[in-house]
Coordinates of N, CA and C in Angstrom, one line a residue:
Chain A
X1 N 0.8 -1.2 0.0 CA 0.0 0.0 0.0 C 0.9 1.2 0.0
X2 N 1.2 2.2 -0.8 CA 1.9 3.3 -1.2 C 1.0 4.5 -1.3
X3 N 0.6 4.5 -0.3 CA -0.2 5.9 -0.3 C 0.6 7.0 -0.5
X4 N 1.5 7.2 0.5 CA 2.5 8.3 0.5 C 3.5 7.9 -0.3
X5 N 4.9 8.5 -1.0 CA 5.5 7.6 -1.6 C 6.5 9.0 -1.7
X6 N 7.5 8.5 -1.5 CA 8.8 9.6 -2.0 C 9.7 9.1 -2.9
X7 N 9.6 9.7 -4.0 CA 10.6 8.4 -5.2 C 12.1 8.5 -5.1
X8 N 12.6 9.7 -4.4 CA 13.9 9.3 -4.6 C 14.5 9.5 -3.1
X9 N 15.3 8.1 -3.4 CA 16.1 7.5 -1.9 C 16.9 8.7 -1.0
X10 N 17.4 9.4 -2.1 CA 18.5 10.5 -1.5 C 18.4 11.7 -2.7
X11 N 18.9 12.3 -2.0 CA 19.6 13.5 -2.4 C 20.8 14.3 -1.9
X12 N 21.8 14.8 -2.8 CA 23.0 15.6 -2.2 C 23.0 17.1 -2.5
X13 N 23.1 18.1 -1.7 CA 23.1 19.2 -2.4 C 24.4 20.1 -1.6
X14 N 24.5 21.0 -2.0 CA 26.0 21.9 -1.7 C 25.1 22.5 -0.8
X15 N 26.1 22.9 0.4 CA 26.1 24.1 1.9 C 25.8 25.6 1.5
X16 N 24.2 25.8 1.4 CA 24.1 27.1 1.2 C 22.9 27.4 -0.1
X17 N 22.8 26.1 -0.7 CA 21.9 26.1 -2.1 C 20.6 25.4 -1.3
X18 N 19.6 25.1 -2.3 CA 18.4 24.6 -2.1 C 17.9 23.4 -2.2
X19 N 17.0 22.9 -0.8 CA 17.4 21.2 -1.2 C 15.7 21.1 -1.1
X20 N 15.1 20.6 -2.4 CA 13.6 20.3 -2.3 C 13.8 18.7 -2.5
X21 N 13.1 18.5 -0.8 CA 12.4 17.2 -1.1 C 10.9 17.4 -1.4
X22 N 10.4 16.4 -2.0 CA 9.4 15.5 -2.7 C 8.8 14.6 -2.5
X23 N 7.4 14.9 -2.6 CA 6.5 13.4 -1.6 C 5.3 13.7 -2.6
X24 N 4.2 12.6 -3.5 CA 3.2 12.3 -3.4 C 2.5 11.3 -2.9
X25 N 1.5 11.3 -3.1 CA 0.0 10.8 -2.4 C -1.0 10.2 -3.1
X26 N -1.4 9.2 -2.7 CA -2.4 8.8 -3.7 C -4.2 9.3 -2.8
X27 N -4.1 9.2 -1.9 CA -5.4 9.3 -1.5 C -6.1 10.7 -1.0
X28 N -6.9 11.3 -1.5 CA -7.7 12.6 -1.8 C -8.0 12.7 -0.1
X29 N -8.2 11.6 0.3 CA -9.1 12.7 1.7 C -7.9 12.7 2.9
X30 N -6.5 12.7 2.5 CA -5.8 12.8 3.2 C -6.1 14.3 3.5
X31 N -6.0 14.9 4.9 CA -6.1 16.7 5.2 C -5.2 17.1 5.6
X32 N -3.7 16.3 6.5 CA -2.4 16.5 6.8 C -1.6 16.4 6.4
X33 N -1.2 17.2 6.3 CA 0.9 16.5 5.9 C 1.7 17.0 7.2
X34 N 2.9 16.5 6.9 CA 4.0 16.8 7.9 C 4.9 16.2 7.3
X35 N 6.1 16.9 7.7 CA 7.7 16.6 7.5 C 7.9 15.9 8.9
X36 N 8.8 14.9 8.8 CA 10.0 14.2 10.3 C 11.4 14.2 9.9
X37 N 12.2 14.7 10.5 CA 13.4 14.1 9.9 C 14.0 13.4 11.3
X38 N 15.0 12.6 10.5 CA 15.3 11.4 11.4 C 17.2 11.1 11.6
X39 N 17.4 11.5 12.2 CA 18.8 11.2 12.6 C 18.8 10.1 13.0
X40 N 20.4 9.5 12.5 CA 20.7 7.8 12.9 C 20.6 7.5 14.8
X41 N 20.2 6.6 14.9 CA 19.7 6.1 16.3 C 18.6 7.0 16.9
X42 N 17.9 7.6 16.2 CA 17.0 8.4 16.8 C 15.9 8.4 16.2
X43 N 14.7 8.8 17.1 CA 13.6 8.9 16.3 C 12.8 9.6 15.9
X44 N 11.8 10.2 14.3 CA 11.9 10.8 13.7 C 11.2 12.2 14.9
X45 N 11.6 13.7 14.3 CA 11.7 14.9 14.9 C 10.7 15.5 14.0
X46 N 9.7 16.1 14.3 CA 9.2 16.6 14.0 C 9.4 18.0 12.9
X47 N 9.2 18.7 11.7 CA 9.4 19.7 11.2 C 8.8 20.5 11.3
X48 N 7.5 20.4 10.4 CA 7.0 21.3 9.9 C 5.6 20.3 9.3
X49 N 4.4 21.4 9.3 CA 3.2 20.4 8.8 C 2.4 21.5 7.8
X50 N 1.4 21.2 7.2 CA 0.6 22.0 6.7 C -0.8 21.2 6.6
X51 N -1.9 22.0 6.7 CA -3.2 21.9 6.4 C -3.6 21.7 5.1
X52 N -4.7 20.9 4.6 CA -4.7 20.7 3.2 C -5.8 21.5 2.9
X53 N -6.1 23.2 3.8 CA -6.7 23.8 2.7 C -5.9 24.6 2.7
X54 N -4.5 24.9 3.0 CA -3.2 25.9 2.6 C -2.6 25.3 1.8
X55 N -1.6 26.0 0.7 CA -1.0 25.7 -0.2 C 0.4 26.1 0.4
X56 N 0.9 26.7 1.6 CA 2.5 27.3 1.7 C 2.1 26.9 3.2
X57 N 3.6 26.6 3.8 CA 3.7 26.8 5.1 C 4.7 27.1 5.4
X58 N 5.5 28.2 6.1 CA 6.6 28.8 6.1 C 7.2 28.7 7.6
X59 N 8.5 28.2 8.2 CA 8.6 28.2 9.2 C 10.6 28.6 9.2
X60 N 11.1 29.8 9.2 CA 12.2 29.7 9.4 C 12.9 29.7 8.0
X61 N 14.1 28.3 7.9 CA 14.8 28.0 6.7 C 13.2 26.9 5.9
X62 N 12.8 26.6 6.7 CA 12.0 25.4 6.0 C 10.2 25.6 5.5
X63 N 10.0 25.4 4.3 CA 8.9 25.7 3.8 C 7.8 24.7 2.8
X64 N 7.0 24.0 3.0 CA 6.5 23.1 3.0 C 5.3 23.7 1.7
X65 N 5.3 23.3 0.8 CA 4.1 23.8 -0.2 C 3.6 22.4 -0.7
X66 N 2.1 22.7 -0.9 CA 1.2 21.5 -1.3 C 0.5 21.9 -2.5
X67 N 0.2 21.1 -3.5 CA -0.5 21.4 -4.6 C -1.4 19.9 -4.4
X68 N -2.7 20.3 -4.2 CA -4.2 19.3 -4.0 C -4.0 19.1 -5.4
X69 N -4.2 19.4 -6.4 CA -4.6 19.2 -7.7 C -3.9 17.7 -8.2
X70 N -2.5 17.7 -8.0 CA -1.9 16.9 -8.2 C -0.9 16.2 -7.5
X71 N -1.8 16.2 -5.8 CA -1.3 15.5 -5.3 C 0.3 15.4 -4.6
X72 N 0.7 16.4 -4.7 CA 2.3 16.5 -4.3 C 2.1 17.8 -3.7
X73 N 3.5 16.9 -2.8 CA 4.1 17.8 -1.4 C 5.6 18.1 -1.9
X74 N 5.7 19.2 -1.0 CA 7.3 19.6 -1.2 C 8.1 20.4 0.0
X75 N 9.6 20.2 0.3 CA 9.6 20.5 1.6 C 11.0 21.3 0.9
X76 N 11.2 22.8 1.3 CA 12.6 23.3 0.4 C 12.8 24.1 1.7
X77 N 14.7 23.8 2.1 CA 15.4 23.8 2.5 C 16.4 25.1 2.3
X78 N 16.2 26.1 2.6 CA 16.9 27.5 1.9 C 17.6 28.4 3.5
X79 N 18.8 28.2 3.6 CA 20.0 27.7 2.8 C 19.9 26.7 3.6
X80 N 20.5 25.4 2.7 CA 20.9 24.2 3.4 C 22.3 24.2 4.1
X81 N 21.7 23.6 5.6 CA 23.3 23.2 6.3 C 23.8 22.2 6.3
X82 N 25.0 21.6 6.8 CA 25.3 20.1 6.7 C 25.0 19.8 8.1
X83 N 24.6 20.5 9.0 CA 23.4 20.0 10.1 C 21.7 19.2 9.8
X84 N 21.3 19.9 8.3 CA 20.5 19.0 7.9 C 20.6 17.5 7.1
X85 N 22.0 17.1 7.6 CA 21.9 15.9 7.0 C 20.9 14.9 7.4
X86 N 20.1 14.5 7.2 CA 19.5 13.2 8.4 C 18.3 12.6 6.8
X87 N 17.8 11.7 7.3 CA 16.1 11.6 6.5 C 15.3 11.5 6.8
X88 N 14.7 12.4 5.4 CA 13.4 13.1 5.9 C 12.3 12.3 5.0
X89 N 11.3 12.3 6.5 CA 10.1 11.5 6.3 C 8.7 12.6 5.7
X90 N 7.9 12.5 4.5 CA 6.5 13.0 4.6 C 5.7 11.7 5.3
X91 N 5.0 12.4 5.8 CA 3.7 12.0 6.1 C 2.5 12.2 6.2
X92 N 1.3 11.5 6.0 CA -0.1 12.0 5.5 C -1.1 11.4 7.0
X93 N -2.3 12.2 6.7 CA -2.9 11.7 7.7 C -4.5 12.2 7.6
X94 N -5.2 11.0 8.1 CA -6.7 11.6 7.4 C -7.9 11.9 9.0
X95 N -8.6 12.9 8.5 CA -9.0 13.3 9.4 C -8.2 14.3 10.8
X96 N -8.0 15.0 10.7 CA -6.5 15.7 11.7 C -7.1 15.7 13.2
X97 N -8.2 15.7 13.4 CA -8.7 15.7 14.6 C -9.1 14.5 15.5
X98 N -8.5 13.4 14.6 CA -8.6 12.2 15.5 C -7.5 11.6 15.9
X99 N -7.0 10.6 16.4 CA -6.0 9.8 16.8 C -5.8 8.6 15.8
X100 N -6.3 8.6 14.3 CA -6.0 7.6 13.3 C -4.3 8.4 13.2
X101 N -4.1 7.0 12.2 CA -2.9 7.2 12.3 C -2.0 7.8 11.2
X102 N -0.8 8.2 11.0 CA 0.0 8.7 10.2 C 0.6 7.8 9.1
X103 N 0.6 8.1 8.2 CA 0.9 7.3 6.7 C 2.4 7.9 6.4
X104 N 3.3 7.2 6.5 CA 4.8 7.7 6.1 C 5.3 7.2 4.9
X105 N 5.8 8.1 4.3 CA 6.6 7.7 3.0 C 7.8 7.1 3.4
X106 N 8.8 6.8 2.3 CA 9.9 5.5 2.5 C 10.8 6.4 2.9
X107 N 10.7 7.6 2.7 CA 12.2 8.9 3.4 C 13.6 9.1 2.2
X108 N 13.8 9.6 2.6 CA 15.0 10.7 1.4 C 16.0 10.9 2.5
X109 N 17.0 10.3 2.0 CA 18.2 10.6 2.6 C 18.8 11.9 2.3
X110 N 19.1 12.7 3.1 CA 19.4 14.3 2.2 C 20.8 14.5 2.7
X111 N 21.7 14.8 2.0 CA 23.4 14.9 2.4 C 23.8 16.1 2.0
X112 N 23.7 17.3 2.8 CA 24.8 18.5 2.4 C 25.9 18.7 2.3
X113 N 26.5 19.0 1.5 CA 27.7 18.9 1.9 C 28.5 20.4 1.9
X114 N 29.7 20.3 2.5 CA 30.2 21.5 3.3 C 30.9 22.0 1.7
Chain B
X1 N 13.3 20.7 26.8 CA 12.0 20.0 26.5 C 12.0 19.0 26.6
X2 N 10.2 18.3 26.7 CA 9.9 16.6 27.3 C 10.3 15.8 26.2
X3 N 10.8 14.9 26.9 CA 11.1 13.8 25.6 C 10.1 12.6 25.7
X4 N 9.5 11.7 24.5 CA 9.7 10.5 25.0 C 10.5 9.6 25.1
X5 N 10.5 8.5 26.1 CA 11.8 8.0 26.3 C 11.4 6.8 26.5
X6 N 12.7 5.7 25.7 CA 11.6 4.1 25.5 C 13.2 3.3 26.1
X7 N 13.2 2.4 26.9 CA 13.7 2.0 27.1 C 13.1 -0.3 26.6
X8 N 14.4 -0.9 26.7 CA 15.7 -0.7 26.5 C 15.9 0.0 25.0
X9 N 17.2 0.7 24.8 CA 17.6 0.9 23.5 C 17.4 0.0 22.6
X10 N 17.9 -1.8 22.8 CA 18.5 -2.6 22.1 C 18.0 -4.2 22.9
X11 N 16.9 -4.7 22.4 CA 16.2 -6.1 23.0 C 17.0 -7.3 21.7
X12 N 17.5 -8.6 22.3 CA 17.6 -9.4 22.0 C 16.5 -10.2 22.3
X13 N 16.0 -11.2 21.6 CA 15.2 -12.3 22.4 C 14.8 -13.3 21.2
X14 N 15.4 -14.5 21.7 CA 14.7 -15.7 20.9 C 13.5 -15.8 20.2
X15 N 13.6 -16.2 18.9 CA 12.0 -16.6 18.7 C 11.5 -17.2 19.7
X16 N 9.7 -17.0 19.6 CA 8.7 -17.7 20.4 C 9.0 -17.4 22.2
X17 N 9.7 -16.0 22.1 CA 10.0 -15.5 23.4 C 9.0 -14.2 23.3
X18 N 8.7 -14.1 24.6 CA 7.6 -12.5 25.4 C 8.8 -11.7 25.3
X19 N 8.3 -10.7 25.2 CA 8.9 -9.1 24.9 C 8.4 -8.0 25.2
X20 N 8.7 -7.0 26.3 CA 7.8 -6.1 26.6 C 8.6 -4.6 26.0
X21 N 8.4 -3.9 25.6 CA 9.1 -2.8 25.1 C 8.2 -1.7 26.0
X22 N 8.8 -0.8 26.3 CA 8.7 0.0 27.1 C 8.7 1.6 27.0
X23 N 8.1 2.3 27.0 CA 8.0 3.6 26.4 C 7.1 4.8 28.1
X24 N 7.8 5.6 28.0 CA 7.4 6.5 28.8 C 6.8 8.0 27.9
X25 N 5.5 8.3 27.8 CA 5.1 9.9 26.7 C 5.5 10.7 27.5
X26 N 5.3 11.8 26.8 CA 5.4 13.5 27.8 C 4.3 13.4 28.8
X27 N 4.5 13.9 29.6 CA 3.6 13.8 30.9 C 2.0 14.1 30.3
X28 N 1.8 15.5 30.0 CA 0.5 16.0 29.3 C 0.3 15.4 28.7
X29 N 0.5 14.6 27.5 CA -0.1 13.7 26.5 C -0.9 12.8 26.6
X30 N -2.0 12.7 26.1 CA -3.1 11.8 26.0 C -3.4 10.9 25.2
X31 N -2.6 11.0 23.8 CA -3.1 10.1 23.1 C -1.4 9.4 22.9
X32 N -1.3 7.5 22.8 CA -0.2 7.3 22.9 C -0.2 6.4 21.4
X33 N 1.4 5.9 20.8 CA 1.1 5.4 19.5 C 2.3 4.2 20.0
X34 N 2.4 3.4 18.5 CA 3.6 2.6 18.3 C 3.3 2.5 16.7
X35 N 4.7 2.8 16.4 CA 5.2 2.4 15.3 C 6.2 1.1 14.8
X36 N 6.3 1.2 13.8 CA 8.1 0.5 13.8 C 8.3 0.3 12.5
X37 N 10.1 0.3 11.8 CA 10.2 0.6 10.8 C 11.6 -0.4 10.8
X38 N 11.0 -1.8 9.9 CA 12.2 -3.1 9.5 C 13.1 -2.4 8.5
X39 N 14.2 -2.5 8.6 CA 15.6 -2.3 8.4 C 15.1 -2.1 7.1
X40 N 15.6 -0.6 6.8 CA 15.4 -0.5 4.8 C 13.8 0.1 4.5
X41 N 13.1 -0.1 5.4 CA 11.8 0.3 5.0 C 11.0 1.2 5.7
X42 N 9.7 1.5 5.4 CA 9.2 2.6 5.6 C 8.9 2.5 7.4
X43 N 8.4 3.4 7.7 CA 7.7 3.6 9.3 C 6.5 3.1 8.8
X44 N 6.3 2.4 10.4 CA 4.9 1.4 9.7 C 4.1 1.9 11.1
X45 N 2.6 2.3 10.9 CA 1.7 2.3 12.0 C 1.2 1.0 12.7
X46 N 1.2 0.5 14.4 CA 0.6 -0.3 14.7 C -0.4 -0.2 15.6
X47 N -0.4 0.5 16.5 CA -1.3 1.0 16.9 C -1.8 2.6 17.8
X48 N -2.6 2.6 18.1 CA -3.3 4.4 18.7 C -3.6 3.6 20.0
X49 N -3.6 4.6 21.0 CA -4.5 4.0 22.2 C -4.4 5.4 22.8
X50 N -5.9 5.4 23.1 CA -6.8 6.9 24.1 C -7.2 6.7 25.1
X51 N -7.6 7.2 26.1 CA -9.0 7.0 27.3 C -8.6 5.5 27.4
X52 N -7.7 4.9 27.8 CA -7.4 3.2 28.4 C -7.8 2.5 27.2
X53 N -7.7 2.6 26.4 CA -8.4 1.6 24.9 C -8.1 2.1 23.7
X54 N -7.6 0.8 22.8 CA -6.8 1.3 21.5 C -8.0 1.6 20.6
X55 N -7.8 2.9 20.1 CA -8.4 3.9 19.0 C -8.1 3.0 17.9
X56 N -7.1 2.4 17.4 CA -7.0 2.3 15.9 C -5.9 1.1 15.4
X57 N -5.7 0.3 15.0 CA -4.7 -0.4 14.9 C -4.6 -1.0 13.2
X58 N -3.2 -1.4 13.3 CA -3.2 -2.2 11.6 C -3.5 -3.3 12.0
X59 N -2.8 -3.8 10.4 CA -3.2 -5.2 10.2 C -2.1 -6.0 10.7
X60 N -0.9 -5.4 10.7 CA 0.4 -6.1 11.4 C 0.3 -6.3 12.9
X61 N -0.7 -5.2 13.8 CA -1.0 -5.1 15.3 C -2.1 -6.8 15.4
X62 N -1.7 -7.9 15.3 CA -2.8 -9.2 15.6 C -2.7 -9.6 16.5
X63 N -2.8 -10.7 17.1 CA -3.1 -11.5 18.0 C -2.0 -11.6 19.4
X64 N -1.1 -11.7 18.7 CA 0.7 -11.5 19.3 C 1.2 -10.1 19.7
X65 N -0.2 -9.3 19.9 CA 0.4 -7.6 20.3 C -0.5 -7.6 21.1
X66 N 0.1 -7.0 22.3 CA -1.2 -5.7 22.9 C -0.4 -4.7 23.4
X67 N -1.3 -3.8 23.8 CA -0.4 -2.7 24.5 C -1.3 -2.6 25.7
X68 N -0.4 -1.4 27.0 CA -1.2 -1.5 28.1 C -0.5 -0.3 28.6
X69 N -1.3 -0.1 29.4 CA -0.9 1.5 29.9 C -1.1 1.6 32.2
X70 N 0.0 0.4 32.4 CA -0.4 0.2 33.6 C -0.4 1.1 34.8
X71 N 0.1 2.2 34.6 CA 0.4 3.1 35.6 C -0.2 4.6 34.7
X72 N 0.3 5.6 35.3 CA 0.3 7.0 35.0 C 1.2 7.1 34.2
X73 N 2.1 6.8 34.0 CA 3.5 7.1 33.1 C 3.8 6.4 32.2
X74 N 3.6 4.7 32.2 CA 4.3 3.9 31.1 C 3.3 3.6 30.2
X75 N 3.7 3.5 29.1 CA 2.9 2.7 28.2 C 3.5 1.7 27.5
X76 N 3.5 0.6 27.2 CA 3.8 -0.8 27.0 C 3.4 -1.6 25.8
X77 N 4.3 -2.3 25.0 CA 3.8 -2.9 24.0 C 4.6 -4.4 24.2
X78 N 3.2 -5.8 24.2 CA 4.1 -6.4 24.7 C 4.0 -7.5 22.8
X79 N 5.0 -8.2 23.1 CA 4.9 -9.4 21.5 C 4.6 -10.8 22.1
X80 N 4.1 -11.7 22.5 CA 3.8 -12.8 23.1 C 4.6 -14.1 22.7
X81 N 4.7 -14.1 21.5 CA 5.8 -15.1 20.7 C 6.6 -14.9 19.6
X82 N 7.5 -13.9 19.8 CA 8.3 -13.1 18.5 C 8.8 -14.2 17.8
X83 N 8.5 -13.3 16.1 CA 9.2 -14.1 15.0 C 9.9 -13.4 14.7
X84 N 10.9 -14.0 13.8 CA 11.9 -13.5 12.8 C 11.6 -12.1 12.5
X85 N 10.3 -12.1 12.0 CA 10.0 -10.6 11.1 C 9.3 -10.1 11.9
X86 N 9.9 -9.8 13.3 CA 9.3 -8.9 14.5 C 10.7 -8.2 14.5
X87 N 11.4 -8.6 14.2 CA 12.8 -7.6 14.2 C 12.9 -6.2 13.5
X88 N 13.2 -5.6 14.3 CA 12.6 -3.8 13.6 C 13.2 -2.9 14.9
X89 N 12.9 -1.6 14.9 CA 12.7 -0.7 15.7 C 11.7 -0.5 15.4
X90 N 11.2 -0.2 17.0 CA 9.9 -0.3 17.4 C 9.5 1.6 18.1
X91 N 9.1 2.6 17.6 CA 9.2 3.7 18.0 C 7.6 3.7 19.0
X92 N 7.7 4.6 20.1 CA 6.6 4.9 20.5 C 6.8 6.5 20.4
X93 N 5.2 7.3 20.5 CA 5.0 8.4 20.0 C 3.8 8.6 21.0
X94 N 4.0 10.3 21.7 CA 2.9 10.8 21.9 C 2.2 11.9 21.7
X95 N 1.3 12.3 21.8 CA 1.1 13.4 21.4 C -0.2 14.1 22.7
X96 N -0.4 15.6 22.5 CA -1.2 16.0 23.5 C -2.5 16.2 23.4
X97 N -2.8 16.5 22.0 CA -4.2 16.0 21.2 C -4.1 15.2 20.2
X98 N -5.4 14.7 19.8 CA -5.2 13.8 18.6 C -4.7 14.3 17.5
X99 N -3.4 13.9 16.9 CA -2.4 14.3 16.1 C -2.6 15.2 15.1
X100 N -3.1 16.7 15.0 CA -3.6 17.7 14.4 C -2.4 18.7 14.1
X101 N -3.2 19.9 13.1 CA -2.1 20.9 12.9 C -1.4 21.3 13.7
X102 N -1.8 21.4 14.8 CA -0.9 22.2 16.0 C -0.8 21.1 17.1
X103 N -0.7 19.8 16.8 CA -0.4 18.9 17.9 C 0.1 17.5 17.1
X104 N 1.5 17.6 16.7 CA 2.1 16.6 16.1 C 2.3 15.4 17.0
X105 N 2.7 14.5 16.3 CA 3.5 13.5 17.4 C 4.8 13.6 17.7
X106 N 5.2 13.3 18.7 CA 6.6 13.2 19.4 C 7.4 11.8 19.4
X107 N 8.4 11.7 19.0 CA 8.7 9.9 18.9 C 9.8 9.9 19.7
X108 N 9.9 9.0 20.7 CA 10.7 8.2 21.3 C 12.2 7.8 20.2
X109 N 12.9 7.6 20.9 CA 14.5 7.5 20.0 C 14.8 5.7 19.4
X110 N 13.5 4.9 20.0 CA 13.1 3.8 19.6 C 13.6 2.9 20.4
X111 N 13.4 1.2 20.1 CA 14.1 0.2 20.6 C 14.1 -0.7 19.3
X112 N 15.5 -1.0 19.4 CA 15.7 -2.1 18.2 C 15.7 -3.3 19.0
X113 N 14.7 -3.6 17.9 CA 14.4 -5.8 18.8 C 15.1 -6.8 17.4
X114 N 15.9 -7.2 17.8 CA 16.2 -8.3 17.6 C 16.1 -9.8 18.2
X115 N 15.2 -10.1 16.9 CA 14.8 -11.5 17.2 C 15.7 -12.8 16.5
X116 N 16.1 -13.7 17.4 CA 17.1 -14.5 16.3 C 16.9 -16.7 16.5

């Protein structure tokens, strides 16, 4: 079952440039998203979330935009540190006001490099 | 800030051996979760539990799981007769309302169970 789905494993980008991860979705009545990133022996850290009747969520370096139409998420990273190395999880979730549960994509390894 | 905190880090245990993994949420939190995500693969949902009773569970959460919430503080997930493909880290998560815009989940640093 691939609801959520992030197609690429990793990505590398230079210290200071822009790193957009990428997540779509197959199911319409998802209403949450959220970013986790996850450092080795640790468990995933919350980022950043957005509502699915907003299209931008802006928090800091990190900015999360949704397009309903076609189903994709996007999480850009401006400027990237090599403190954000770790991977990063989308996640979807239906109904936001209940205790069902979070649907995670397979995660994106993200590597800055100095 | 509160953390959740799951102890042991790192479970060995035989097939067809009981397992209790152990997780402590942030004090405030009310609604508690478990996850877990086999080596290579995605984070997987197993179950929700609210008000003393599980809200929500998969299809992986069967017969050989329960969780319990014996005290004020711990929350618990036990495996009754672990197999092979129980081997994972096992994350618990809480949160302080049901997991909404402004009340994400919190995860635990996990327990890796190895079963052999």
């Amino acid at each position: 079952d691939q609801q959520v789905k992030q197609n690429s494993p990793s990505l590398s980008v230079q210290e200071g440039r822009i790193s957009i991860l990428n997540c779509d979705y197959t199911n319409s009545m998802f209403d949450y998203f959220l970013w986790y990133k996850k450092y080795p022996a640790e468990g995933p850290t919350f980022l950043i979330s957005i509502s699915s009747i907003k299209d931008k969520n802006e928090d800091g370096r990190f900015t999360v935009f949704l397009n309903k139409s076609a189903k994709h998420l996007s999480l850009h990273i401006v400027p990237s540190q090599p403190g954000d190395s770790a991977v990063y999880f989308c996640a979807a979730k239906l109904d936001s006001g209940s205790a069902r549960q979070l649907t995670f994509g397979s995660g994106t390894q993200l590597t800055v490099l100095p | 800030e509160p953390e959740v905190t799951q102890t042991p880090s790192h479970q060995v245990t035989q097939m067809g051996q009981e397992v209790i993994l152990r997780c402590v949420p942030i004090s405030n939190h009310l609604y508690f979760y478990w996850y877990r995500q086999i080596l290579g693969q995605k984070v997987e949902f197993l179950v929700s539990f609210y008000n003393n009773e599980i809200s929500e569970k998969s299809e992986i959460f069967d017969d050989q799981f329960s969780v319990e919430r014996p005290d004020g503080s711990n929350f618990t997930l036990k495996i009754r007769s672990t197999k092979l493909e129980d081997s994972a880290m096992y994350f618990c998560a809480s949160s302080h309302r049901a997991s909404s815009y402004n009340s994400p989940l919190h995860f635990g640093n996990g327990t890796r169970l190895t079963v052999t």
